[in-house]
XYZ file of C-alpha atoms in Angstrom:
567
model
C 99.123 106.115 111.435
C 102.450 107.087 112.956
C 102.841 107.597 116.661
C 105.463 110.296 117.006
C 105.805 111.121 120.662
C 108.128 114.009 119.884
C 105.411 115.831 117.962
C 103.159 118.341 119.715
C 100.751 118.249 116.780
C 99.203 114.943 117.834
C 99.110 111.810 115.655
C 101.001 112.037 112.368
C 100.048 110.432 109.052
C 101.885 109.632 105.835
C 100.847 110.678 102.344
C 99.562 107.135 101.716
C 97.352 107.349 104.819
C 95.978 110.718 103.680
C 95.136 109.110 100.331
C 93.218 106.298 102.048
C 91.473 108.819 104.291
C 90.278 110.855 101.305
C 89.667 107.908 98.960
C 92.219 109.027 96.370
C 95.674 107.918 95.250
C 98.979 109.140 96.626
C 99.584 110.917 93.324
C 96.474 113.006 94.003
C 97.782 113.924 97.461
C 101.119 114.966 95.936
C 99.195 117.081 93.435
C 97.244 118.766 96.257
C 100.518 119.686 97.959
C 101.701 121.412 94.797
C 98.434 123.091 93.850
C 97.085 124.287 97.185
C 99.131 126.774 99.213
C 97.039 126.077 102.316
C 97.748 122.331 102.359
C 99.218 121.459 105.791
C 102.999 121.699 106.019
C 104.933 118.589 107.115
C 105.068 118.188 110.884
C 107.772 115.519 110.938
C 109.476 112.770 108.968
C 112.103 113.277 106.270
C 112.115 115.231 103.024
C 111.326 112.132 100.944
C 108.802 110.725 103.441
C 107.093 113.634 105.238
C 104.567 113.200 108.025
C 101.546 115.442 108.533
C 99.441 116.304 111.583
C 96.226 114.281 111.353
C 94.104 117.050 112.883
C 95.365 119.611 110.335
C 94.793 117.186 107.445
C 91.231 116.411 108.543
C 90.474 120.121 108.902
C 91.853 120.804 105.409
C 89.877 117.926 103.886
C 86.706 119.227 105.540
C 87.307 122.707 104.101
C 87.963 121.319 100.650
C 85.289 118.608 100.983
C 87.875 116.203 99.538
C 86.806 113.329 101.744
C 83.057 113.803 101.237
C 82.600 113.499 97.501
C 83.697 111.085 94.804
C 86.628 112.540 92.913
C 86.712 112.516 89.080
C 89.660 110.098 89.257
C 87.605 107.644 91.327
C 84.714 107.997 88.883
C 87.075 107.200 85.984
C 88.407 104.145 87.813
C 84.887 102.908 88.578
C 83.892 103.392 84.933
C 86.975 101.485 83.746
C 86.141 98.666 86.151
C 82.559 98.536 84.838
C 83.692 98.366 81.208
C 86.828 96.193 81.443
C 86.142 94.114 84.556
C 89.192 92.015 85.424
C 91.008 93.228 82.294
C 91.899 96.563 83.868
C 95.350 96.678 82.264
C 93.633 96.678 78.865
C 91.612 99.698 79.942
C 94.627 101.528 81.344
C 96.540 100.918 78.120
C 93.635 102.381 76.137
C 93.576 105.494 78.350
C 97.373 105.866 78.124
C 97.211 105.567 74.309
C 94.561 108.296 74.172
C 96.624 110.565 76.420
C 99.759 109.993 74.345
C 97.951 110.853 71.118
C 96.626 114.074 72.639
C 100.079 114.862 74.050
C 101.687 114.283 70.622
C 99.064 116.423 68.846
C 97.937 119.199 71.235
C 94.490 120.527 70.567
C 93.020 117.121 69.832
C 90.189 115.571 71.776
C 91.641 113.275 74.470
C 89.925 109.924 74.580
C 88.371 110.184 71.121
C 88.890 106.443 70.485
C 87.707 105.331 73.945
C 84.190 104.169 74.896
C 82.024 107.270 75.303
C 81.613 107.135 79.077
C 85.346 106.630 79.668
C 86.235 109.328 77.125
C 84.000 111.769 79.008
C 85.774 111.038 82.294
C 89.220 111.362 80.669
C 88.333 114.725 79.106
C 87.083 115.988 82.471
C 90.312 115.007 84.217
C 92.496 116.298 81.364
C 91.284 119.840 82.125
C 92.986 119.847 85.533
C 95.548 117.026 85.484
C 98.629 116.472 83.356
C 98.846 113.170 81.448
C 101.718 112.100 83.719
C 99.734 112.747 86.911
C 96.702 110.978 85.502
C 98.505 107.847 84.315
C 100.559 107.650 87.523
C 97.365 107.904 89.556
C 95.766 105.072 87.617
C 98.924 102.982 88.025
C 98.834 103.498 91.779
C 95.201 102.413 91.868
C 96.088 99.253 89.953
C 98.920 98.500 92.403
C 96.643 99.117 95.371
C 93.916 96.947 93.851
C 96.406 94.109 93.271
C 97.664 94.434 96.853
C 94.168 94.280 98.318
C 93.259 91.294 96.145
C 96.477 89.446 97.016
C 97.367 89.286 93.327
C 100.865 88.801 91.906
C 99.831 90.347 88.575
C 102.123 93.307 89.253
C 105.259 93.655 91.345
C 104.306 94.981 94.779
C 105.541 98.378 95.934
C 107.350 96.718 98.847
C 109.305 94.476 96.486
C 110.150 97.483 94.318
C 111.393 99.358 97.397
C 113.606 96.424 98.392
C 115.091 96.009 94.902
C 115.846 99.727 94.694
C 117.487 99.627 98.108
C 119.852 96.769 97.276
C 120.510 97.720 93.653
C 124.000 99.063 92.842
C 124.560 102.668 91.848
C 124.425 103.102 88.084
C 125.923 105.693 85.745
C 123.455 107.950 83.976
C 123.870 106.123 80.660
C 123.524 102.598 82.087
C 121.561 99.793 80.439
C 118.871 98.083 82.530
C 116.837 95.024 81.508
C 113.727 93.354 82.956
C 112.716 90.136 81.150
C 109.430 89.700 83.071
C 108.457 93.340 83.251
C 104.695 93.308 83.834
C 103.483 96.907 83.539
C 107.035 98.227 83.928
C 106.833 99.249 87.587
C 110.126 97.624 88.605
C 112.029 98.582 85.450
C 111.114 102.275 85.645
C 111.669 102.411 89.415
C 115.236 101.054 89.465
C 116.235 103.211 86.484
C 114.690 106.596 87.292
C 117.140 108.647 85.223
C 115.830 109.767 81.850
C 119.170 108.961 80.203
C 119.154 105.335 81.279
C 118.520 102.842 78.480
C 115.811 100.445 79.614
C 114.720 97.269 77.878
C 111.938 94.932 78.868
C 109.816 92.040 77.730
C 106.442 90.847 79.000
C 104.276 87.909 77.958
C 100.980 89.817 78.350
C 100.587 92.147 75.375
C 98.378 94.691 77.190
C 100.823 94.938 80.097
C 103.804 95.499 77.803
C 101.811 98.071 75.806
C 100.847 99.964 78.948
C 104.454 99.905 80.196
C 105.691 101.368 76.895
C 102.962 104.032 76.763
C 103.521 105.073 80.366
C 107.258 105.420 79.738
C 106.578 107.638 76.732
C 104.206 109.850 78.717
C 106.892 110.155 81.409
C 109.335 111.385 78.765
C 111.487 108.256 78.973
C 112.594 108.031 75.371
C 115.202 105.367 76.137
C 112.633 102.739 77.182
C 111.699 99.849 74.899
C 109.294 97.148 76.094
C 108.379 94.239 73.810
C 105.600 91.660 74.076
C 106.461 87.982 74.034
C 107.689 84.938 75.951
C 111.185 85.795 77.198
C 112.324 82.201 77.669
C 110.919 80.759 74.429
C 111.262 83.831 72.177
C 113.837 86.262 73.538
C 113.184 89.672 71.975
C 116.666 90.922 72.950
C 119.038 87.994 72.258
C 122.167 90.164 71.911
C 121.470 92.553 74.788
C 124.083 92.823 77.565
C 123.057 95.033 80.492
C 124.799 96.502 83.499
C 121.790 95.616 85.653
C 119.087 93.005 85.172
C 116.116 92.997 87.557
C 113.479 90.298 87.542
C 110.401 89.339 89.548
C 109.643 86.096 87.679
C 106.397 84.117 87.744
C 106.599 81.727 90.704
C 105.718 78.044 90.660
C 105.314 77.797 86.862
C 106.362 74.376 85.563
C 105.376 74.834 81.900
C 108.196 77.241 81.067
C 109.440 75.361 77.993
C 112.063 72.984 79.327
C 111.518 70.336 76.643
C 112.009 72.906 73.858
C 115.035 74.510 75.524
C 117.024 71.522 76.778
C 120.176 72.438 74.801
C 119.848 76.201 75.180
C 123.161 78.044 75.594
C 121.783 80.072 78.494
C 122.025 77.099 80.869
C 125.732 77.585 81.597
C 125.148 76.723 85.278
C 123.117 73.591 84.536
C 119.804 72.734 82.879
C 116.944 73.599 85.271
C 114.429 70.886 86.087
C 110.803 71.370 85.155
C 109.987 72.317 88.756
C 112.750 74.939 88.900
C 111.357 77.553 86.537
C 112.726 80.334 88.743
C 116.284 79.091 88.113
C 115.596 79.164 84.368
C 114.632 82.829 84.717
C 117.757 83.447 86.814
C 120.034 82.024 84.123
C 118.172 83.939 81.413
C 118.771 87.146 83.388
C 122.427 86.246 83.995
C 122.946 85.567 80.279
C 121.986 89.194 79.609
C 124.644 90.740 81.881
C 127.854 92.272 80.654
C 131.157 91.494 82.481
C 130.831 93.022 85.944
C 127.060 93.351 85.487
C 124.558 92.728 88.271
C 121.375 90.663 88.585
C 118.720 91.182 91.265
C 116.222 88.306 91.340
C 113.089 88.133 93.495
C 112.822 84.461 94.476
C 110.478 82.287 96.543
C 112.211 81.210 99.750
C 112.019 77.520 98.783
C 114.338 77.999 95.791
C 117.160 78.459 98.284
C 117.056 74.845 99.457
C 115.011 72.672 97.075
C 116.824 69.481 96.122
C 116.189 69.855 92.378
C 118.107 73.148 92.247
C 121.166 72.032 94.221
C 123.507 71.734 91.232
C 122.742 75.213 89.923
C 123.049 76.739 93.406
C 126.376 74.960 93.782
C 127.679 76.514 90.554
C 126.478 79.960 91.612
C 128.440 79.624 94.837
C 131.520 77.871 93.429
C 132.002 80.471 90.687
C 131.500 83.376 93.097
C 128.463 84.629 91.166
C 126.038 84.919 94.070
C 127.186 87.815 96.238
C 124.272 88.368 98.589
C 120.976 86.733 99.573
C 118.421 88.823 101.467
C 115.426 87.253 103.219
C 112.848 90.049 103.001
C 110.228 90.642 105.724
C 107.001 88.593 105.604
C 104.319 90.543 103.760
C 106.733 92.055 101.230
C 105.080 90.035 98.438
C 101.464 90.892 97.664
C 99.984 87.450 97.096
C 101.089 85.790 100.344
C 102.545 86.509 103.787
C 105.580 84.240 103.378
C 109.053 85.757 103.128
C 110.648 86.097 99.722
C 114.344 86.317 98.965
C 116.331 88.775 96.912
C 119.307 87.118 95.207
C 122.069 89.536 94.227
C 124.414 88.163 91.545
C 127.362 89.608 89.685
C 129.102 88.355 86.558
C 132.903 88.223 87.007
C 134.837 90.959 85.208
C 136.870 88.407 83.245
C 136.630 84.804 82.139
C 139.510 83.994 84.483
C 137.239 85.016 87.387
C 140.109 86.637 89.271
C 137.615 88.843 91.139
C 135.731 85.898 92.663
C 134.557 86.580 96.191
C 135.230 84.054 98.913
C 132.068 84.742 100.927
C 128.341 85.237 100.424
C 126.663 87.967 102.425
C 123.566 86.581 104.140
C 120.943 89.093 105.367
C 117.898 88.008 107.369
C 115.201 90.711 107.626
C 112.357 88.317 108.434
C 111.976 89.837 111.887
C 111.373 93.323 110.435
C 108.143 95.013 109.426
C 107.556 94.941 105.639
C 107.401 98.753 105.717
C 110.298 99.130 108.157
C 113.995 99.650 107.657
C 115.852 97.535 105.106
C 119.203 98.184 106.743
C 120.206 95.023 108.644
C 121.348 95.120 112.251
C 124.593 93.461 113.339
C 122.744 90.262 114.283
C 120.919 90.132 110.929
C 123.926 89.804 108.635
C 126.783 87.330 108.218
C 129.585 86.780 105.704
C 129.503 83.028 105.028
C 132.591 81.393 103.448
C 131.871 79.619 100.168
C 133.276 76.364 101.490
C 130.620 76.288 104.241
C 127.853 76.544 101.650
C 129.143 73.795 99.380
C 127.653 70.824 101.234
C 125.052 68.232 100.230
C 122.224 70.803 100.283
C 123.809 74.156 99.327
C 121.205 75.958 101.412
C 121.129 79.679 100.586
C 118.510 80.521 103.237
C 120.000 83.421 105.255
C 118.419 82.305 108.521
C 120.243 78.980 108.312
C 123.611 80.732 108.515
C 122.993 83.332 111.208
C 123.592 82.665 114.851
C 120.421 82.653 116.956
C 119.824 86.121 118.308
C 120.474 86.690 121.994
C 117.191 85.900 123.684
C 116.237 85.184 127.276
C 114.309 81.984 126.578
C 114.237 80.960 130.241
C 112.823 84.329 131.329
C 110.285 84.413 128.493
C 109.164 80.856 129.205
C 108.742 81.485 132.937
C 106.792 84.710 132.361
C 104.490 83.230 129.721
C 103.873 80.111 131.778
C 102.971 82.159 134.862
C 100.634 84.319 132.778
C 98.987 81.222 131.262
C 98.424 79.671 134.683
C 96.835 82.896 135.951
C 94.574 83.134 132.891
C 93.450 79.505 133.180
C 92.666 79.901 136.890
C 90.660 83.042 136.199
C 88.773 81.620 133.239
C 86.447 79.395 135.266
C 85.441 82.355 137.411
C 84.128 84.149 134.326
C 81.559 81.443 133.521
C 78.009 82.373 134.649
C 76.125 80.265 137.171
C 73.490 78.349 135.176
C 70.751 75.971 136.288
C 68.280 73.690 134.479
C 66.038 75.756 132.173
C 62.624 75.316 130.601
C 61.649 78.943 131.131
C 60.981 81.822 128.730
C 64.133 81.073 126.793
C 62.771 77.719 125.664
C 62.147 77.404 121.929
C 58.529 76.572 122.793
C 57.983 79.975 124.487
C 56.500 83.086 122.909
C 58.896 84.846 120.526
C 59.026 87.956 118.373
C 60.918 88.646 115.168
C 63.805 91.086 115.017
C 62.190 92.559 111.897
C 59.158 93.562 114.006
C 61.451 95.089 116.621
C 63.248 97.049 113.887
C 59.955 98.361 112.479
C 58.995 99.480 115.969
C 62.252 101.406 116.272
C 63.674 99.177 119.009
C 66.643 97.859 116.980
C 69.391 99.733 115.135
C 71.959 98.405 112.630
C 75.089 100.444 113.348
C 77.623 97.634 112.919
C 77.993 93.915 112.213
C 75.480 93.079 114.987
C 72.150 94.818 115.650
C 71.949 96.807 118.889
C 69.147 98.074 121.096
C 67.743 101.512 120.256
C 65.394 101.638 123.229
C 65.369 101.217 127.000
C 62.803 98.465 126.427
C 65.423 96.167 124.896
C 68.746 94.913 126.314
C 71.582 94.684 123.736
C 73.376 91.716 125.371
C 70.088 89.788 125.547
C 69.350 90.579 121.881
C 72.792 89.622 120.559
C 73.032 86.539 122.780
C 69.879 84.982 121.349
C 70.835 86.031 117.816
C 74.022 83.969 118.167
C 72.091 80.852 119.231
C 72.073 77.840 116.901
C 68.421 78.339 115.932
C 69.100 81.831 114.610
C 72.510 81.093 113.058
C 70.820 78.355 111.009
C 68.354 80.939 109.755
C 71.306 83.151 108.771
C 73.093 80.437 106.765
C 72.523 80.459 103.007
C 71.885 77.401 100.866
C 75.515 77.487 99.808
C 76.632 77.185 103.417
C 77.714 80.817 103.839
C 76.988 82.400 107.219
C 75.578 85.904 106.989
C 73.917 87.466 110.032
C 71.203 89.842 108.925
C 69.102 89.360 112.034
C 65.805 90.484 110.513
C 64.663 86.903 109.988
C 65.688 85.855 113.505
C 63.388 85.482 116.489
C 64.017 86.104 120.165
C 61.945 85.225 123.264
C 59.578 87.805 124.730
C 60.707 88.909 128.188
C 60.353 91.823 130.542
C 63.269 94.226 130.642
C 64.403 92.822 134.014
C 64.413 89.287 132.611
C 66.235 90.522 129.533
C 68.966 92.012 131.704
C 69.276 88.787 133.689
C 69.777 86.778 130.512
C 71.914 89.535 129.005
C 74.277 89.325 131.981
C 74.753 85.595 131.338
C 75.366 86.156 127.620
C 77.843 88.946 128.429
C 79.750 86.584 130.737
C 79.830 83.913 128.014
C 81.248 86.442 125.553
C 83.958 87.321 128.071
C 84.648 83.600 128.522
C 85.007 83.098 124.768
C 87.355 86.062 124.516
C 89.395 84.632 127.388
C 89.623 81.278 125.590
C 90.876 83.008 122.441
C 93.497 84.914 124.412
C 94.607 81.716 126.156
C 94.890 80.014 122.772
C 97.186 82.744 121.482
C 99.189 82.742 124.713
C 99.528 78.947 124.502
C 100.793 79.202 120.934
C 103.437 81.745 121.950
C 104.458 79.651 124.971
C 104.869 76.498 122.882
C 106.881 78.423 120.272
C 109.274 79.821 122.900
C 109.638 76.402 124.546
C 110.297 74.610 121.264
C 112.843 77.179 120.060
C 114.493 77.275 123.472
C 114.917 73.509 123.571
C 116.137 73.364 119.968
C 118.792 76.042 120.549
C 119.921 74.568 123.885
C 118.723 77.557 125.894
C 116.140 75.358 127.670
C 116.332 71.724 128.769
C 114.035 69.256 130.558
C 114.951 68.938 134.251
C 116.958 66.004 135.554
C 114.930 63.393 137.466
C 116.182 64.686 140.835
C 115.269 68.287 139.944
C 111.860 67.107 138.759
C 111.156 65.363 142.074
C 112.118 68.503 143.996
C 109.771 70.599 141.844
C 106.879 68.203 142.518
C 107.316 68.395 146.315
C-alpha cells in the first residue's frame, strides 16, 4: 500500500495490490478497468503506474462482489494445479495450444483436446476473455507462484524490470536473442515491438513450447523459440543479434565443459567447471553482431571468484564490459542476495578503436527492489580500466564506490544511549516471583482446553486461542499454553511444533487468581519482546561500530582518553 500524503482520498493502492485484495491477477484488474465504466479512476501515480484510492476500490469490489467469490480464472488455475501438480508449465502449454487452435479456426470448441474438467473451465472463460488476456493472466499467476515459492524456474518480474531499464534502445526491426529463455518472459519483455525478430532456446521442452505459443497468441509472428541445450546443441549457430539477454542457470557445474573444451566460443578463455555463468556469458557474446549488446543477470560472486579472473580480465582489457549494476537485494526470486547485471558491448570493428577506458559501476544495493533504478550521485562511479586490472579483477560495484557520507559517530552514540536505556529498563519489566507449589503446580487440578472450547469459553480467532468469556483470562490461558508441558503436547512425532491448544491442559483457578497469573505472564511476554528488540538494536549497533572502524570514521580512544572516560 502506498502512503501518499498529498492525496485527500486516503491510502492509495497499485493495480498489483488490488489484484491481491481481490484474489485475481493484475491482468484481470486491467480488464476490469477496460470493461467497467464505474471502476475507480486513478487518484495518483503516473500514466503507466496509476494509484487508486483504497476506499473507492473496496467499495467497488463490494458492489461487484469481486472479492467475495472465486473467479473462473482462479477455478481454472486450481484445476490445473490439481491435474498437473508441479508440472504447471505443461498445463499452461496445453491451454495455450487449445486457445491457439481455436483462434486459428474460429467456431471450434476451445479446449477440445484438454482433460474434461480443464476444458470446461477454458470454455467458460473463453466466453468473456480474449485468448491474450487469458494466457497473460495464467502467466502472471505462474510468475506469482514462483515468487512466493522462492523458485528460479522463471525470471522474476523485478529482474525483467531491471533488464528493460538498462537495455539500449532498439530499432523496430532489431534482432533479439535469449539462449536460456524459460517461458519467454524476458525475451518478450525487452522486445515489445511486433516487428522485432526474437529468437530463443530453452532446455525444458514444455517451457519453450509455452513461450512459442504465447508469442503466437500475442500476434508476435517474428518470434521463434526452440527446445534444446544451448551450450551443447546451439539451435542458432549462425545467429548474430543486436541484443542478447540472458538469465542463466546459476551454480550449475555440469554444463558440458569436457565436451566443449576446444569450442570457438571461448574467445575470452575456457571457463572452469565452476564458472558455468561465464560459459553462458561467452555463448551470449558469440551471438552479438559488431556493436551489439549483451545484458547478463549474474550472481554477485561471479564478479570476484578466483576461477573467473582471467575471463574478467579479458572483458576489461578489451573494453567489452561497459557497466556492472548491483541490483537491490530481493530482485531475484529464489534468494534475498543481490544479483548483478553485466552490460557488455562488442566493439564495432576488429581493431577495437571504440574501446572505452572506463567501466561504469552502479551500486543499487541500498535501494528497495521495487524502488527507483536510477542511481544517485553517490551510487555510480566511472572506474578506469587500469584500476580494475589487478590480481583479483573485482567487478563488484560496491568495491569501487567511495563510502557514502554517514555520521558514524552520531549514529553510534545514539544507538549506544538507546541500548543502555533499554537494558536498564528491561529488568524493571520482569514480574516479582516467589517460590511456588500452588495451583499452578502440575500436580494441581487441571482442565482441558477442548472442554473450555465446548463450553464456549475459548475462541480460535488467530494463531493463539483467546478467552470468549469473563470467566477466563486470556493472558492466563495463553501463558499456560506456552509452558513446556503443553508445547510438548503440541509437538508432532516428526519434531514439528504446531499449537492447536485443544489437547492442552491448564490449571483450574478463580478469575481473580487467573488475572494474577495472567499479569505475570503478560509481563514475561513484554520482557521477551524487549529482549528481541535489544537483540536487533545490538545487531545494528555492532554493524555501525564495525563499519565505522573499518572506514576510519570511528577509532578506539587513546589510553589517556580512556582513563578520563572511566573517571
